[in-house]
CSV table of C-alpha atoms in Angstrom, one decimal:
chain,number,residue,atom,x,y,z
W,2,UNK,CA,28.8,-66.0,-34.9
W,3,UNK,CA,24.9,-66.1,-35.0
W,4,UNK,CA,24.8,-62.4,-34.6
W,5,UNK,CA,27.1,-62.3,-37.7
W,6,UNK,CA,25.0,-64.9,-39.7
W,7,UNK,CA,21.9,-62.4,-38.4
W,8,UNK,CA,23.2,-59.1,-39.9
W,9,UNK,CA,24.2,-60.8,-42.9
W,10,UNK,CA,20.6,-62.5,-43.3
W,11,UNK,CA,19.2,-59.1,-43.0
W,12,UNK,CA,21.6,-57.4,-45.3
W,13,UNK,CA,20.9,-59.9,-48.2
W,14,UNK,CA,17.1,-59.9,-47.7
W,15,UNK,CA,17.5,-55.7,-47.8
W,16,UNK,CA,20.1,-55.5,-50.9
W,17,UNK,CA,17.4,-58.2,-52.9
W,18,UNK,CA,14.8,-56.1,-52.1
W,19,UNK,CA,16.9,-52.6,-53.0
W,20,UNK,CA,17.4,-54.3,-56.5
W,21,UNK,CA,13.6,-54.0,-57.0
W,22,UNK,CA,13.8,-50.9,-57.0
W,23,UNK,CA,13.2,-49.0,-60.3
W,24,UNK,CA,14.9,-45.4,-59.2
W,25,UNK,CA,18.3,-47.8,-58.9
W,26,UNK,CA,17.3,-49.3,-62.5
W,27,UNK,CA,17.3,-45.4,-63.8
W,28,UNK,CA,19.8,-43.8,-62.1
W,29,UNK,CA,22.0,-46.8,-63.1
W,30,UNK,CA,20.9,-47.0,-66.9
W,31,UNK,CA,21.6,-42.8,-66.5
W,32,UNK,CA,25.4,-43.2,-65.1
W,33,UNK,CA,25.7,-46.2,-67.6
W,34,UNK,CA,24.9,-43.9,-70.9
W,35,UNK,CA,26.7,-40.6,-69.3
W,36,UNK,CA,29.9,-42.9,-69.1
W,37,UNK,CA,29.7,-44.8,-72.4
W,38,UNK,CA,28.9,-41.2,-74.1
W,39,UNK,CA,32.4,-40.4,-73.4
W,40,UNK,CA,33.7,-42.7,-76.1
W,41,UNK,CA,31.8,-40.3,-78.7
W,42,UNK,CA,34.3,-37.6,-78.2
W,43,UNK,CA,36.9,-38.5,-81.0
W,44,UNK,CA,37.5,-35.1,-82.2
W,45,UNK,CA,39.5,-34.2,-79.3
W,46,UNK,CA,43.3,-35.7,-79.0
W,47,UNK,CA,43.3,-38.6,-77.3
W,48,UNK,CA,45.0,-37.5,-74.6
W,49,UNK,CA,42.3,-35.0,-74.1
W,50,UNK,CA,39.7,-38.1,-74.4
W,51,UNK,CA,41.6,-39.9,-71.3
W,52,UNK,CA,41.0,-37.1,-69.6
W,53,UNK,CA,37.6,-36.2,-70.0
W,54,UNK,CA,37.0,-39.8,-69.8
W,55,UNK,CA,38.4,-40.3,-66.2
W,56,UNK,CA,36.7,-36.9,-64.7
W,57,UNK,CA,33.9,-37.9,-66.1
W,58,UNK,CA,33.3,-41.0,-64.9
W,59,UNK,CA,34.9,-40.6,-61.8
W,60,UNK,CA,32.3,-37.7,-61.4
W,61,UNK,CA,29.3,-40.3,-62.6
W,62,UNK,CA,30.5,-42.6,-60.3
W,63,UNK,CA,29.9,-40.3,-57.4
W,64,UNK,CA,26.5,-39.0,-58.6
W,65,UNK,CA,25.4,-42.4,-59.1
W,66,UNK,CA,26.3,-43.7,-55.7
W,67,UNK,CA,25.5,-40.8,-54.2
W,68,UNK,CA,21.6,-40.2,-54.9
W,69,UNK,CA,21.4,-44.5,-54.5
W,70,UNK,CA,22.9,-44.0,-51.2
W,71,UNK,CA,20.4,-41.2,-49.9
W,72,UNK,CA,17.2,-42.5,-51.9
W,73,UNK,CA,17.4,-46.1,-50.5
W,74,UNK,CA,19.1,-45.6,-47.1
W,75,UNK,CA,16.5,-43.0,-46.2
W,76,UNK,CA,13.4,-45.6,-46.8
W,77,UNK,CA,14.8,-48.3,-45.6
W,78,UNK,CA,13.8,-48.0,-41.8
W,79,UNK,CA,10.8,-46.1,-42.1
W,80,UNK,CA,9.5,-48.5,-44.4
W,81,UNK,CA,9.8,-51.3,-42.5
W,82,UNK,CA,8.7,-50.0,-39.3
W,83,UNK,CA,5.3,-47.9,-40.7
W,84,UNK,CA,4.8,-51.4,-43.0
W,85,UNK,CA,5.0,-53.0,-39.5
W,86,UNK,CA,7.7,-55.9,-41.3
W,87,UNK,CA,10.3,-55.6,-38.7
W,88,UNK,CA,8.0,-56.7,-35.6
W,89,UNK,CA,8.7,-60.4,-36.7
W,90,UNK,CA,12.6,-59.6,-37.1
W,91,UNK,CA,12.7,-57.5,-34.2
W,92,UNK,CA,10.5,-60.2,-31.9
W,93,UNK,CA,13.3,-62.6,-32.2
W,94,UNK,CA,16.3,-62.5,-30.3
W,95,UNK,CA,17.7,-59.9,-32.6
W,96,UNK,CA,19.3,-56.7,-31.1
W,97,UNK,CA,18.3,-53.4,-32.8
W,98,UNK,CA,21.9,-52.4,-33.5
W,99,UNK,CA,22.2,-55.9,-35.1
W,100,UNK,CA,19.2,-55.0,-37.2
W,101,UNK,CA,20.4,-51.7,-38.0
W,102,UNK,CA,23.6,-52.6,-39.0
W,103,UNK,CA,22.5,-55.1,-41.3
W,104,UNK,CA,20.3,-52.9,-43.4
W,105,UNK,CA,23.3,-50.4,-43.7
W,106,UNK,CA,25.2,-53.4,-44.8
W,107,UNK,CA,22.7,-54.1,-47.3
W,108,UNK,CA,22.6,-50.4,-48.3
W,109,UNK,CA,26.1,-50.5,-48.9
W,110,UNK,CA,25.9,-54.2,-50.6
W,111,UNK,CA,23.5,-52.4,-53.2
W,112,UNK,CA,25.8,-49.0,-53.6
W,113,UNK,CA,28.9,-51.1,-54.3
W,114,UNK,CA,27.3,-53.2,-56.9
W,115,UNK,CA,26.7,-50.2,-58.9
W,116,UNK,CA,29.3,-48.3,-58.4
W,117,UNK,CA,31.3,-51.6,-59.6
W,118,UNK,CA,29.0,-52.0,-62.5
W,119,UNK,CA,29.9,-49.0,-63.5
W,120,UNK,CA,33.4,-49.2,-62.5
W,121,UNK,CA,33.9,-52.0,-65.2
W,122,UNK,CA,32.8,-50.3,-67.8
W,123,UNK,CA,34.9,-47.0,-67.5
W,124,UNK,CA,38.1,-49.5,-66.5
W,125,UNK,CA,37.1,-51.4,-70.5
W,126,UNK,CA,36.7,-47.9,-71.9
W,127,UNK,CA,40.2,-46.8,-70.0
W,128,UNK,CA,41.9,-49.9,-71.1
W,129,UNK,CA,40.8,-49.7,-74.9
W,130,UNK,CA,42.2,-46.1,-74.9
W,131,UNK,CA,45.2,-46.6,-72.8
W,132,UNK,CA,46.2,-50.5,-73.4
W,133,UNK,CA,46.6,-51.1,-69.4
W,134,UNK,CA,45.0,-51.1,-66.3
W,135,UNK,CA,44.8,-48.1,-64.3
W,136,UNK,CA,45.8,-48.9,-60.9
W,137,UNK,CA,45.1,-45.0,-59.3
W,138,UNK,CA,41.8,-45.0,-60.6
W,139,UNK,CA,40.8,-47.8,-59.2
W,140,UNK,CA,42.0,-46.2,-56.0
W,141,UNK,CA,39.8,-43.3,-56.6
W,142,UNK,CA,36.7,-45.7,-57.0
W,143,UNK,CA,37.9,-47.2,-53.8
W,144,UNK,CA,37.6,-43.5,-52.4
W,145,UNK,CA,34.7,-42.7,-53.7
W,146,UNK,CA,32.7,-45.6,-52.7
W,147,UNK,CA,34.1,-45.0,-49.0
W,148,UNK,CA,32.4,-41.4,-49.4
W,149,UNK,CA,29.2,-42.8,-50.5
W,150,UNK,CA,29.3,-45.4,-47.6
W,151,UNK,CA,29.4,-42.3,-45.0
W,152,UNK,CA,26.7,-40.7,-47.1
W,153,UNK,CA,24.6,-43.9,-46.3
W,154,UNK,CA,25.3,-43.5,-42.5
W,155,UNK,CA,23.8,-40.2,-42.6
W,156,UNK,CA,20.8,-41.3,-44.6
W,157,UNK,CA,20.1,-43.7,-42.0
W,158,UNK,CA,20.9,-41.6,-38.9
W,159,UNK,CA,18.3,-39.3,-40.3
W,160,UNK,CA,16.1,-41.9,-41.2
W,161,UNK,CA,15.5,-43.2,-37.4
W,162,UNK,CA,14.1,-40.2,-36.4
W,163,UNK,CA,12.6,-38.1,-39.1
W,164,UNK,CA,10.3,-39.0,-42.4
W,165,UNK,CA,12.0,-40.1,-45.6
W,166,UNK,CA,11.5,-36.9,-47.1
W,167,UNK,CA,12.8,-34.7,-44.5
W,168,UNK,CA,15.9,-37.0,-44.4
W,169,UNK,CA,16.8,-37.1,-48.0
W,170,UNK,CA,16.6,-33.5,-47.8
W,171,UNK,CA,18.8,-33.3,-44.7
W,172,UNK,CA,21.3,-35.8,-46.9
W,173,UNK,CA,21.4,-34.4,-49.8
W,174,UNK,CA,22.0,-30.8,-48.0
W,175,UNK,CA,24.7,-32.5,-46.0
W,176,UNK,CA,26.3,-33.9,-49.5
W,177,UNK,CA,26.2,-31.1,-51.1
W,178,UNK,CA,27.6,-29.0,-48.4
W,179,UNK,CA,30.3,-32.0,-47.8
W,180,UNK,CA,31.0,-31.6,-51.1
W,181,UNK,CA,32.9,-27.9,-51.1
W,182,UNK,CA,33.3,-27.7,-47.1
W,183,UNK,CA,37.0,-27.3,-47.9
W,184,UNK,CA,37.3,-25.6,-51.3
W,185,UNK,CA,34.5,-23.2,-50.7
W,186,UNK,CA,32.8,-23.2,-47.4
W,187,UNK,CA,35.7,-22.5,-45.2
W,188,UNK,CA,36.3,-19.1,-47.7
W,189,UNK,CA,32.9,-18.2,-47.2
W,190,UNK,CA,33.0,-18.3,-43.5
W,191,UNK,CA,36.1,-16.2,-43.7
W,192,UNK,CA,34.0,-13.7,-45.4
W,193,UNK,CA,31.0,-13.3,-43.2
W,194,UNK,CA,30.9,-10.3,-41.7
W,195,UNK,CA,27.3,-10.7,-39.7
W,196,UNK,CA,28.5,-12.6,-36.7
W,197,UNK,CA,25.4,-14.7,-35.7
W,198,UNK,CA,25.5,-15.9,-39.1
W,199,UNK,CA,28.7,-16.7,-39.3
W,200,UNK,CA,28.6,-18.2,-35.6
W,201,UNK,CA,25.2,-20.7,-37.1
W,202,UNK,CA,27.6,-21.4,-40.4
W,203,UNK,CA,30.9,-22.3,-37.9
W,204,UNK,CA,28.8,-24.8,-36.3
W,205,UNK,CA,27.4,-26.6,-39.5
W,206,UNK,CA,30.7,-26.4,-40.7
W,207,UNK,CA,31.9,-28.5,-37.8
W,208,UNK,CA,28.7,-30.9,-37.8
W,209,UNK,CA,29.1,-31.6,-41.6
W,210,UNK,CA,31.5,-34.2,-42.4
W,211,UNK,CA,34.3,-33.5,-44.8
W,212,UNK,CA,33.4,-35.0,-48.2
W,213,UNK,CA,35.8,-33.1,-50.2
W,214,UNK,CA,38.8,-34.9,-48.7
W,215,UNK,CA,37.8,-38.0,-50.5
W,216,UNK,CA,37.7,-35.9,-54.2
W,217,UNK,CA,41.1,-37.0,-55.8
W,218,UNK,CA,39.8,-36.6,-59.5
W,219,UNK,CA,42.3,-33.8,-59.9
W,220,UNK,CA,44.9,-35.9,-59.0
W,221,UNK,CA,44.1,-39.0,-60.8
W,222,UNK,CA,43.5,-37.0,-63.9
W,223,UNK,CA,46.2,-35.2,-64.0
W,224,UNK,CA,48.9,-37.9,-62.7
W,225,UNK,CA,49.8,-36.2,-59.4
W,226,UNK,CA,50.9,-38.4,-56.2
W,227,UNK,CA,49.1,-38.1,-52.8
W,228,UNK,CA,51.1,-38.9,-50.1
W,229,UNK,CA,50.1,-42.1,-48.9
W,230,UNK,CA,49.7,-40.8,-44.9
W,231,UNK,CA,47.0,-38.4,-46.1
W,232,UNK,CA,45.0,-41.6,-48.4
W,233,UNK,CA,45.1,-43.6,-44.6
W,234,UNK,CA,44.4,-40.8,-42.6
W,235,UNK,CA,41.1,-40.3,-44.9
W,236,UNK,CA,40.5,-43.7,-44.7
W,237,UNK,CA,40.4,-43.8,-40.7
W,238,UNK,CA,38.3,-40.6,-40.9
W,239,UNK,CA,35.4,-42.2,-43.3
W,240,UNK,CA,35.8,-45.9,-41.3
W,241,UNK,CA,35.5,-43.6,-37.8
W,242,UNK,CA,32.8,-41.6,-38.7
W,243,UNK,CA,30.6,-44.1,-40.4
W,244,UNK,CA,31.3,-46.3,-37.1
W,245,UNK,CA,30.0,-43.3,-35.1
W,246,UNK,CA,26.6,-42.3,-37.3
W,247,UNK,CA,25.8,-46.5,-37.1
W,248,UNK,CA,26.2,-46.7,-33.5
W,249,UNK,CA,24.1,-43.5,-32.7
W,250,UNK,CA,21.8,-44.6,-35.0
W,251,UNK,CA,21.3,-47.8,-33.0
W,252,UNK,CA,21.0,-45.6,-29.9
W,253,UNK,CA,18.3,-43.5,-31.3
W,254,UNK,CA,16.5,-47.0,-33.1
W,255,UNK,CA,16.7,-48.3,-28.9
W,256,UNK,CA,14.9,-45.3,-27.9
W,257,UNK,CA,12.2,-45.3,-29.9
W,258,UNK,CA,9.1,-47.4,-29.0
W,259,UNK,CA,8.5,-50.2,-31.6
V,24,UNK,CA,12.1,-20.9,-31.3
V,25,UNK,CA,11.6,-22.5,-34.7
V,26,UNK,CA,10.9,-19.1,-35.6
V,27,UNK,CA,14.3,-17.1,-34.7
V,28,UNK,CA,16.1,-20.2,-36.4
V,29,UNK,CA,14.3,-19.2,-39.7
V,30,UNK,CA,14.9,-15.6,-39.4
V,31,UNK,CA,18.8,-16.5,-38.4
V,32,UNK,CA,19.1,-19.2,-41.0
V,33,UNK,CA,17.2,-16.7,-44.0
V,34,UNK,CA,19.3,-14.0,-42.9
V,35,UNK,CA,22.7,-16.4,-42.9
V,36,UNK,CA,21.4,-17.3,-46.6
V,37,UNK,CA,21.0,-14.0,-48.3
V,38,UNK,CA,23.8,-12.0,-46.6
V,39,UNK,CA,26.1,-15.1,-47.9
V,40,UNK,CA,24.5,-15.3,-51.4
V,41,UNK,CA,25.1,-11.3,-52.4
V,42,UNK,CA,28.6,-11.3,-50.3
V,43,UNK,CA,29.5,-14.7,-52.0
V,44,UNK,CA,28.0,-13.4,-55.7
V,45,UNK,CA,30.6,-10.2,-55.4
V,46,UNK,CA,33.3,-12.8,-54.5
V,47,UNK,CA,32.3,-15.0,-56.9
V,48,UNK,CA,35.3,-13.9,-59.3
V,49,UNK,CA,38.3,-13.8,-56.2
V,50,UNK,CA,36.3,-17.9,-55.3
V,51,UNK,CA,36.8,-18.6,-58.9
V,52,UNK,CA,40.7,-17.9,-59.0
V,53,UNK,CA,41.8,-19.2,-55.6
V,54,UNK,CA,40.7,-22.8,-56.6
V,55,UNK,CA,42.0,-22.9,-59.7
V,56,UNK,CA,45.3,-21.6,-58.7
V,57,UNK,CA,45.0,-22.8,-54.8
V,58,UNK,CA,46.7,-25.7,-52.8
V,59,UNK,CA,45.2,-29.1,-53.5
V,60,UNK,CA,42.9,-30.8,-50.1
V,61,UNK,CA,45.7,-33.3,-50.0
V,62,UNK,CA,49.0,-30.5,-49.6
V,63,UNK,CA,47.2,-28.8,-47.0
V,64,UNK,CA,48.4,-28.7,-43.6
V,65,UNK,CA,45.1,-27.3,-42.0
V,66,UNK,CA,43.0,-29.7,-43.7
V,67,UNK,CA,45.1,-32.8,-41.9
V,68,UNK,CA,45.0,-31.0,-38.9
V,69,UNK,CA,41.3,-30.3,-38.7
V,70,UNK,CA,40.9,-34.3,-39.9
V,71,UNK,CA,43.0,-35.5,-36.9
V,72,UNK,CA,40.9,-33.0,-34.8
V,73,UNK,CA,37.8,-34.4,-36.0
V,74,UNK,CA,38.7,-38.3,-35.9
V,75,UNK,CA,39.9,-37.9,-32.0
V,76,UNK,CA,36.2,-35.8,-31.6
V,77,UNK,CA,34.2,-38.9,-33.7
V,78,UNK,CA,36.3,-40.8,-31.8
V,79,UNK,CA,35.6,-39.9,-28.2
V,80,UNK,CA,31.8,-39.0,-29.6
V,81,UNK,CA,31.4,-42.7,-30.7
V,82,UNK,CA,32.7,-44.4,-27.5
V,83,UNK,CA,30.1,-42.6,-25.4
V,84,UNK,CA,27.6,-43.4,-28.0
V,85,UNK,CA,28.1,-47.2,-27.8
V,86,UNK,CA,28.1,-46.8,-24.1
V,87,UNK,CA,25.1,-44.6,-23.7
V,88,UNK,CA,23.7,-47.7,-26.3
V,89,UNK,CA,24.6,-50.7,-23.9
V,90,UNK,CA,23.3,-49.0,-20.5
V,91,UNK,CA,20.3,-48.7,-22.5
V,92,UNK,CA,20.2,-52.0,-23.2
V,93,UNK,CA,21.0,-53.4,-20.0
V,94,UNK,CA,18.4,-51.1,-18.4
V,95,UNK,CA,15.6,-52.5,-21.4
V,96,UNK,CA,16.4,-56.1,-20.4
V,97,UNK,CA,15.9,-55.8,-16.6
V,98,UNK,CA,12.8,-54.0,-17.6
V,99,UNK,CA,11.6,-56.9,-19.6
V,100,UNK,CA,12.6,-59.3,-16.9
């Protein structure tokens, strides 16, 4: 129970001082106007609208949450430690994974509250146009903010062991690539005929995890059903993997001298 | 060593880039008209695969984390 009340007292002081921050002001203000711009499109049928609407946002929604995840789980860390703010934390009888975990938590705290600002205000533009509430988008929120959770355990993996800079890099590389792994990546293996670099591509194709299972915009905006087993087994991959990248980031924050 | 991985990753780039900019056409019409992520069977295969790797992966991380722990506090003590 005290290790609980721990994490969450670290998690609140680290999403209070994440809402300081101005690049989560912008990028917010950014999705906020990309969205609401959407409602300017009357000359198309309103059918049309919907959809433009829904890809839209549902692709604002990622961007957003995405460069928020890698821009503040990066600093995080770092900043504490070369500010030297987590001696008093860490001098108490707080374990390292504890600490860890709660600035993920935070991280996370911070990422959801914007992707549900947002979130709100597609779901009031939806529900003007289409008179109800959309219960498979909300799913695909759900999805996406699971995708920009695992993006925020590789931010922070990175971050114990390499400089901000280098690991937004490394992030945003691995959300790009995440990004088409399926749709395009695989292909382009296929079609490699130099073998050492198709050997070095097989092996970031393994390392990099698989973003592009979470995209159902297609579906969503276009009405067609996902089986259920496929939505869990998606699930259990991002809750798995974002278990793993927290716990071997606690390894690697144990390792290093403090 | 830093070295051959720049050659091998530069190499990997621009062979990739002019294959991939000759393909770029074939890419263009396989996703439009290809299976969706959620209708393919090799895509929940290599998910499975992956989940039981993570999983494995993740219990000798958490582990490898509280022998390191252990061995910290006796240190201490």
């Amino acid at each position: 129970m005290l290790r609980i009340r721990q994490m969450y007292a670290i998690a609140r002081v680290t999403f209070q001082g994440n809402l300081r921050k101005q690049i989560l002001q912008v990028v917010l203000i950014l999705t906020l106007a990309a969205v609401l711009s959407t409602t300017l499109l009357s000359f198309f049928d309103l059918g049309v609208q919907v959809k433009i609407l829904k890809d839209l946002s549902l692709a604002s929604i990622l961007f957003c949450g995405g460069i928020l995840a890698v821009t503040i789980s990066v600093g995080c860390i770092p900043a504490e430690l070369q500010g030297h703010t987590a001696y008093p934390t860490l001098a108490r009888a707080v374990r390292r994974s504890d600490y860890l975990v709660g600035h993920y938590l935070g991280v996370c705290m911070t990422c959801f509250l914007c992707t549900a600002i947002i979130g709100i205000v597609f779901l009031g533009i939806l529900g003007v146009y289409e008179h109800s509430l959309d219960i498979p988008v909300i799913l695909g929120m759900g999805y996406v903010f699971l995708e920009i959770a695992l993006l925020a355990a590789v931010g922070m993996f990175f971050s114990v062991f390499l400089s901000p800079m280098v690991s937004a890099t490394l992030t945003m590389f691995v959300f790009l690539l995440g990004q088409i792994k399926v749709t395009y990546l695989h292909g382009a293996i296929d079609r490699m005929t130099i073998p050492i670099s198709k050997q070095i591509m097989q092996g970031i194709y393994y390392l990099v995890p698989n973003l592009d299972c979470f995209s159902f915009k297609d579906a969503f905006v276009h009405n067609i059903p996902i089986p259920a087993s496929f939505l869990a087994l998606v699930a259990l991959y991002a809750l798995v993997y974002t278990s793993f990248l927290v716990t071997l980031s606690g390894v690697l924050l144990l390792r290093r001298e403090v | 060593m830093y070295r051959w991985l720049k050659v091998a990753t530069a190499v990997t780039l621009l062979s990739g880039m002019a294959h991939e900019v000759d393909a770029l056409d074939s890419h263009v019409h396989e996703h439009e008209h290809g299976q969706h992520v959620w209708e393919s069977k090799e895509v929940r295969s290599e998910l499975t695969g992956q989940i039981g790797g993570v999983i494995c992966l993740w219990a000798g991380a958490s582990a490898a984390y509280k022998l390191m722990r252990r061995r910290k506090e006796q240190d201490n003590v």
